[in-house]
Amino acid sequence: GIQVEQSPPDLILQEGANSTLRCNFSDSVNNLQWFHQNPWGQLINLFYIPSGTKQNGRLSATTVATERYSLLYISSSQTTDSGVYFCAVPNSGNTPLVFGKGTRLSVIA
Amino acid sequence: DGGITQSPKYLFRKEGQNVTLSCEQNLNHDAMYWYRQDPGQGLRLIYYSQIVNDFQKGDIAEGYSVSREKKESFPLTVTSAQKNPTAFYLCASSGGQAGTGELFFGEGSRLTVL
């Protein structure tokens, strides 16, 4: 099946700093999503981005499908950005999403 | 409000007992899913359903069972055959065929087996 690798596994930032999270996948995909899991376990949709670039406030994401990676940018980080960020892609065709192991982000005031 | 409702949020059970977790969605989504998350880990697929009365095993289906009698509902039963049932269980749904539409999650159910 498809392999999904996220880096870095852990990241500690000072409030106000910027960061880039990376998601590599081993096969071509027609769907890619980024999620934020807050400290209470809730998974929040950030981006549905099979290709191209999207922005939502301080967050933006870029997927380069031909090179099999996606990047999540967080600018001017806040303590509320803390949690785990997951990317997910389908295993193949019309199959459920496979999740990476996540990047655990801690933003310190 | 449209969304996915999971219940209960917390559940404690004795070893050897079956447990059923509820998942209801009012998003009119065709596909529904159950994922399991262990502490510090990613999500692993247990079962999914693309249509009423049909469901498929995921990567870790052993010890679990599901039903899909209504479009809105996809309950998960954790049976006594599941060797390590203590985990965080997440239900999700998406429009269209599995893996194609945007995936949305419920708030999860934390199961602790004593």
mmCIF file of C-alpha atoms in Angstrom:
data_model
loop_
_atom_site.group_PDB
_atom_site.id
_atom_site.type_symbol
_atom_site.label_atom_id
_atom_site.label_comp_id
_atom_site.label_asym_id
_atom_site.label_seq_id
_atom_site.Cartn_x
_atom_site.Cartn_y
_atom_site.Cartn_z
ATOM 1 C CA GLY A 1 0.000 0.000 0.000
ATOM 2 C CA ILE A 2 0.891 3.662 -0.177
ATOM 3 C CA GLN A 3 3.425 4.990 2.308
ATOM 4 C CA VAL A 4 2.919 8.372 3.961
ATOM 5 C CA GLU A 5 5.824 9.988 5.784
ATOM 6 C CA GLN A 6 5.602 13.198 7.749
ATOM 7 C CA SER A 7 8.436 15.348 9.001
ATOM 8 C CA PRO A 8 9.533 16.471 11.444
ATOM 9 C CA PRO A 9 7.914 14.142 13.986
ATOM 10 C CA ASP A 10 8.133 16.788 16.696
ATOM 11 C CA LEU A 11 8.482 20.557 16.563
ATOM 12 C CA ILE A 12 8.737 23.161 19.301
ATOM 13 C CA LEU A 13 8.218 26.813 18.383
ATOM 14 C CA GLN A 14 8.247 30.127 20.155
ATOM 15 C CA GLU A 15 4.999 32.006 19.706
ATOM 16 C CA GLY A 16 5.183 34.166 16.577
ATOM 17 C CA ALA A 17 7.573 31.893 14.698
ATOM 18 C CA ASN A 18 6.890 30.348 11.287
ATOM 19 C CA SER A 19 7.117 26.665 10.412
ATOM 20 C CA THR A 20 6.874 24.233 7.517
ATOM 21 C CA LEU A 21 5.572 20.695 7.866
ATOM 22 C CA ARG A 22 6.166 18.153 5.136
ATOM 23 C CA CYS A 23 4.230 15.130 3.873
ATOM 24 C CA ASN A 24 5.788 12.693 1.397
ATOM 25 C CA PHE A 25 3.802 9.918 -0.250
ATOM 26 C CA SER A 26 4.960 6.981 -2.286
ATOM 27 C CA ASP A 27 2.446 6.919 -5.143
ATOM 28 C CA SER A 28 0.325 9.273 -7.219
ATOM 29 C CA VAL A 29 -2.845 10.456 -5.488
ATOM 30 C CA ASN A 30 -6.080 12.210 -6.409
ATOM 31 C CA ASN A 31 -6.837 13.404 -2.890
ATOM 32 C CA LEU A 32 -4.796 14.815 -0.030
ATOM 33 C CA GLN A 33 -6.009 16.305 3.208
ATOM 34 C CA TRP A 34 -4.338 18.043 6.143
ATOM 35 C CA PHE A 35 -5.875 17.790 9.622
ATOM 36 C CA HIS A 36 -5.118 19.332 12.990
ATOM 37 C CA GLN A 37 -5.814 17.204 16.060
ATOM 38 C CA ASN A 38 -6.287 19.433 19.085
ATOM 39 C CA PRO A 39 -5.308 18.394 22.639
ATOM 40 C CA TRP A 40 -8.841 17.032 23.220
ATOM 41 C CA GLY A 41 -8.540 14.664 20.272
ATOM 42 C CA GLN A 42 -10.815 16.465 17.839
ATOM 43 C CA LEU A 43 -9.675 16.270 14.210
ATOM 44 C CA ILE A 44 -10.184 19.550 12.403
ATOM 45 C CA ASN A 45 -10.083 19.769 8.612
ATOM 46 C CA LEU A 46 -7.454 22.224 7.441
ATOM 47 C CA PHE A 47 -7.119 21.668 3.722
ATOM 48 C CA TYR A 48 -8.440 19.408 0.996
ATOM 49 C CA ILE A 49 -5.616 19.877 -1.492
ATOM 50 C CA PRO A 50 -4.859 17.178 -4.095
ATOM 51 C CA SER A 51 -2.782 19.724 -6.015
ATOM 52 C CA GLY A 52 -1.889 23.408 -6.075
ATOM 53 C CA THR A 53 -1.841 25.954 -3.273
ATOM 54 C CA LYS A 54 -4.493 27.096 -0.818
ATOM 55 C CA GLN A 55 -4.467 29.620 1.986
ATOM 56 C CA ASN A 56 -6.658 30.045 5.027
ATOM 57 C CA GLY A 57 -5.588 32.854 7.323
ATOM 58 C CA ARG A 58 -2.161 32.118 8.802
ATOM 59 C CA LEU A 59 -2.111 28.651 7.279
ATOM 60 C CA SER A 60 -1.364 27.675 3.727
ATOM 61 C CA ALA A 61 -0.678 24.411 1.940
ATOM 62 C CA THR A 62 0.956 23.383 -1.293
ATOM 63 C CA THR A 63 0.781 19.967 -2.944
ATOM 64 C CA VAL A 64 3.131 19.046 -5.785
ATOM 65 C CA ALA A 65 1.451 15.858 -6.940
ATOM 66 C CA THR A 66 4.036 15.087 -9.635
ATOM 67 C CA GLU A 67 6.800 15.072 -7.015
ATOM 68 C CA ARG A 68 4.650 13.333 -4.384
ATOM 69 C CA TYR A 69 4.813 15.787 -1.520
ATOM 70 C CA SER A 70 2.767 18.394 0.264
ATOM 71 C CA LEU A 71 3.802 21.235 2.575
ATOM 72 C CA LEU A 72 1.830 22.919 5.324
ATOM 73 C CA TYR A 73 2.969 26.425 6.301
ATOM 74 C CA ILE A 74 2.087 27.978 9.625
ATOM 75 C CA SER A 75 2.941 31.641 10.004
ATOM 76 C CA SER A 76 2.994 33.719 13.182
ATOM 77 C CA SER A 77 2.279 30.634 15.276
ATOM 78 C CA GLN A 78 0.018 30.865 18.319
ATOM 79 C CA THR A 79 -0.309 28.579 21.342
ATOM 80 C CA THR A 80 -3.655 27.432 19.970
ATOM 81 C CA ASP A 81 -1.796 25.940 16.980
ATOM 82 C CA SER A 82 -0.378 23.267 19.297
ATOM 83 C CA GLY A 83 -1.429 19.695 18.621
ATOM 84 C CA VAL A 84 -0.741 17.053 16.025
ATOM 85 C CA TYR A 85 -0.892 17.704 12.293
ATOM 86 C CA PHE A 86 -1.757 14.796 10.014
ATOM 87 C CA CYS A 87 -1.745 14.433 6.280
ATOM 88 C CA ALA A 88 -3.772 11.680 4.619
ATOM 89 C CA VAL A 89 -4.055 10.258 1.119
ATOM 90 C CA PRO A 90 -6.044 7.396 -0.454
ATOM 91 C CA ASN A 91 -4.297 4.042 -0.623
ATOM 92 C CA SER A 92 -5.243 3.685 -4.296
ATOM 93 C CA GLY A 93 -8.119 4.926 -6.415
ATOM 94 C CA ASN A 94 -11.368 5.102 -4.485
ATOM 95 C CA THR A 95 -10.151 3.755 -1.165
ATOM 96 C CA PRO A 96 -10.186 5.303 2.298
ATOM 97 C CA LEU A 97 -7.492 7.716 3.401
ATOM 98 C CA VAL A 98 -4.255 6.447 4.879
ATOM 99 C CA PHE A 99 -2.758 8.672 7.556
ATOM 100 C CA GLY A 100 0.830 9.576 8.270
ATOM 101 C CA LYS A 101 2.109 9.376 11.830
ATOM 102 C CA GLY A 102 1.769 13.106 12.261
ATOM 103 C CA THR A 103 3.887 16.055 13.359
ATOM 104 C CA ARG A 104 3.451 17.029 17.007
ATOM 105 C CA LEU A 105 3.692 20.818 17.312
ATOM 106 C CA SER A 106 4.150 22.654 20.592
ATOM 107 C CA VAL A 107 3.965 26.444 20.521
ATOM 108 C CA ILE A 108 5.386 28.091 23.624
ATOM 109 C CA ALA A 109 4.377 31.569 24.791
ATOM 110 C CA ASP B 1 -26.058 21.922 12.668
ATOM 111 C CA GLY B 2 -24.699 19.368 10.228
ATOM 112 C CA GLY B 3 -22.112 17.026 11.542
ATOM 113 C CA ILE B 4 -21.130 13.664 12.931
ATOM 114 C CA THR B 5 -22.187 12.609 16.414
ATOM 115 C CA GLN B 6 -20.397 9.873 18.292
ATOM 116 C CA SER B 7 -21.527 8.423 21.586
ATOM 117 C CA PRO B 8 -20.560 7.808 24.227
ATOM 118 C CA LYS B 9 -17.508 10.077 24.511
ATOM 119 C CA TYR B 10 -16.042 7.970 27.316
ATOM 120 C CA LEU B 11 -16.717 4.324 28.051
ATOM 121 C CA PHE B 12 -15.338 1.888 30.591
ATOM 122 C CA ARG B 13 -15.915 -1.827 30.259
ATOM 123 C CA LYS B 14 -14.711 -5.021 31.823
ATOM 124 C CA GLU B 15 -12.581 -7.400 29.820
ATOM 125 C CA GLY B 16 -14.682 -9.913 27.883
ATOM 126 C CA GLN B 17 -17.662 -7.642 27.324
ATOM 127 C CA ASN B 18 -18.834 -6.497 23.901
ATOM 128 C CA VAL B 19 -19.208 -2.755 23.435
ATOM 129 C CA THR B 20 -21.102 -0.847 20.750
ATOM 130 C CA LEU B 21 -20.073 2.678 19.746
ATOM 131 C CA SER B 22 -22.614 4.847 17.997
ATOM 132 C CA CYS B 23 -21.963 7.090 14.979
ATOM 133 C CA GLU B 24 -24.657 9.208 13.345
ATOM 134 C CA GLN B 25 -24.214 11.763 10.540
ATOM 135 C CA ASN B 26 -26.634 14.267 9.039
ATOM 136 C CA LEU B 27 -24.364 15.371 6.194
ATOM 137 C CA ASN B 28 -26.080 13.087 3.660
ATOM 138 C CA HIS B 29 -22.726 11.421 3.012
ATOM 139 C CA ASP B 30 -22.592 8.063 1.292
ATOM 140 C CA ALA B 31 -19.319 6.808 2.785
ATOM 141 C CA MET B 32 -18.652 6.245 6.479
ATOM 142 C CA TYR B 33 -15.541 5.004 8.273
ATOM 143 C CA TRP B 34 -14.187 3.854 11.618
ATOM 144 C CA TYR B 35 -10.584 4.574 12.585
ATOM 145 C CA ARG B 36 -8.665 3.594 15.681
ATOM 146 C CA GLN B 37 -5.968 5.741 17.308
ATOM 147 C CA ASP B 38 -3.551 4.557 19.981
ATOM 148 C CA PRO B 39 -1.613 7.040 22.141
ATOM 149 C CA GLY B 40 1.006 8.917 20.153
ATOM 150 C CA GLN B 41 0.085 7.114 16.946
ATOM 151 C CA GLY B 42 -1.651 7.864 13.681
ATOM 152 C CA LEU B 43 -5.058 6.608 12.627
ATOM 153 C CA ARG B 44 -5.683 3.082 11.387
ATOM 154 C CA LEU B 45 -8.751 2.016 9.417
ATOM 155 C CA ILE B 46 -11.039 -0.583 10.982
ATOM 156 C CA TYR B 47 -14.040 -0.729 8.617
ATOM 157 C CA TYR B 48 -15.679 1.447 6.014
ATOM 158 C CA SER B 49 -18.975 1.502 4.161
ATOM 159 C CA GLN B 50 -19.695 3.097 0.809
ATOM 160 C CA ILE B 51 -23.423 2.369 0.744
ATOM 161 C CA VAL B 52 -26.216 1.044 2.917
ATOM 162 C CA ASN B 53 -26.018 -2.697 3.631
ATOM 163 C CA ASP B 54 -22.436 -2.888 2.393
ATOM 164 C CA PHE B 55 -19.141 -2.555 4.256
ATOM 165 C CA GLN B 56 -15.504 -3.473 3.788
ATOM 166 C CA LYS B 57 -12.740 -4.477 6.181
ATOM 167 C CA GLY B 58 -9.912 -2.092 6.766
ATOM 168 C CA ASP B 59 -6.394 -2.832 7.978
ATOM 169 C CA ILE B 60 -7.309 -3.898 11.524
ATOM 170 C CA ALA B 61 -10.832 -5.395 11.329
ATOM 171 C CA GLU B 62 -10.186 -8.435 13.516
ATOM 172 C CA GLY B 63 -12.241 -8.312 16.706
ATOM 173 C CA TYR B 64 -14.634 -5.644 15.387
ATOM 174 C CA SER B 65 -17.996 -5.730 13.625
ATOM 175 C CA VAL B 66 -20.168 -3.091 11.964
ATOM 176 C CA SER B 67 -23.560 -2.667 10.336
ATOM 177 C CA ARG B 68 -24.979 -0.099 7.919
ATOM 178 C CA GLU B 69 -28.747 -0.421 7.964
ATOM 179 C CA LYS B 70 -29.339 3.290 7.457
ATOM 180 C CA LYS B 71 -27.385 5.896 5.498
ATOM 181 C CA GLU B 72 -27.061 8.056 8.605
ATOM 182 C CA SER B 73 -25.787 5.402 10.998
ATOM 183 C CA PHE B 74 -22.660 3.231 11.197
ATOM 184 C CA PRO B 75 -22.277 1.605 14.646
ATOM 185 C CA LEU B 76 -19.093 -0.224 15.625
ATOM 186 C CA THR B 77 -19.064 -3.202 17.987
ATOM 187 C CA VAL B 78 -15.834 -3.983 19.783
ATOM 188 C CA THR B 79 -16.085 -7.671 20.568
ATOM 189 C CA SER B 80 -14.397 -9.716 23.254
ATOM 190 C CA ALA B 81 -12.169 -11.138 20.499
ATOM 191 C CA GLN B 82 -10.343 -7.804 20.169
ATOM 192 C CA LYS B 83 -7.150 -8.338 22.125
ATOM 193 C CA ASN B 84 -6.284 -4.708 22.884
ATOM 194 C CA PRO B 85 -9.546 -2.756 22.752
ATOM 195 C CA THR B 86 -8.460 0.245 24.853
ATOM 196 C CA ALA B 87 -8.103 3.083 22.334
ATOM 197 C CA PHE B 88 -9.601 6.254 20.887
ATOM 198 C CA TYR B 89 -12.182 5.472 18.197
ATOM 199 C CA LEU B 90 -13.010 7.980 15.494
ATOM 200 C CA CYS B 91 -15.936 7.865 13.090
ATOM 201 C CA ALA B 92 -15.808 9.805 9.828
ATOM 202 C CA SER B 93 -17.844 10.368 6.693
ATOM 203 C CA SER B 94 -17.315 11.725 3.194
ATOM 204 C CA GLY B 95 -19.403 12.486 0.147
ATOM 205 C CA GLY B 96 -18.971 10.423 -2.996
ATOM 206 C CA GLN B 97 -16.931 7.260 -3.130
ATOM 207 C CA ALA B 98 -14.468 6.378 -0.409
ATOM 208 C CA GLY B 99 -11.269 8.378 -0.613
ATOM 209 C CA THR B 100 -12.538 10.918 -3.128
ATOM 210 C CA GLY B 101 -14.452 13.467 -1.105
ATOM 211 C CA GLU B 102 -13.405 15.548 1.862
ATOM 212 C CA LEU B 103 -13.337 13.535 5.073
ATOM 213 C CA PHE B 104 -15.025 14.835 8.241
ATOM 214 C CA PHE B 105 -14.683 13.397 11.739
ATOM 215 C CA GLY B 106 -16.790 13.089 14.837
ATOM 216 C CA GLU B 107 -15.365 13.972 18.258
ATOM 217 C CA GLY B 108 -14.369 10.415 19.041
ATOM 218 C CA SER B 109 -15.091 7.811 21.717
ATOM 219 C CA ARG B 110 -12.483 6.815 24.302
ATOM 220 C CA LEU B 111 -12.831 3.195 25.319
ATOM 221 C CA THR B 112 -11.022 1.841 28.353
ATOM 222 C CA VAL B 113 -11.201 -1.861 29.104
ATOM 223 C CA LEU B 114 -10.391 -2.712 32.697
#
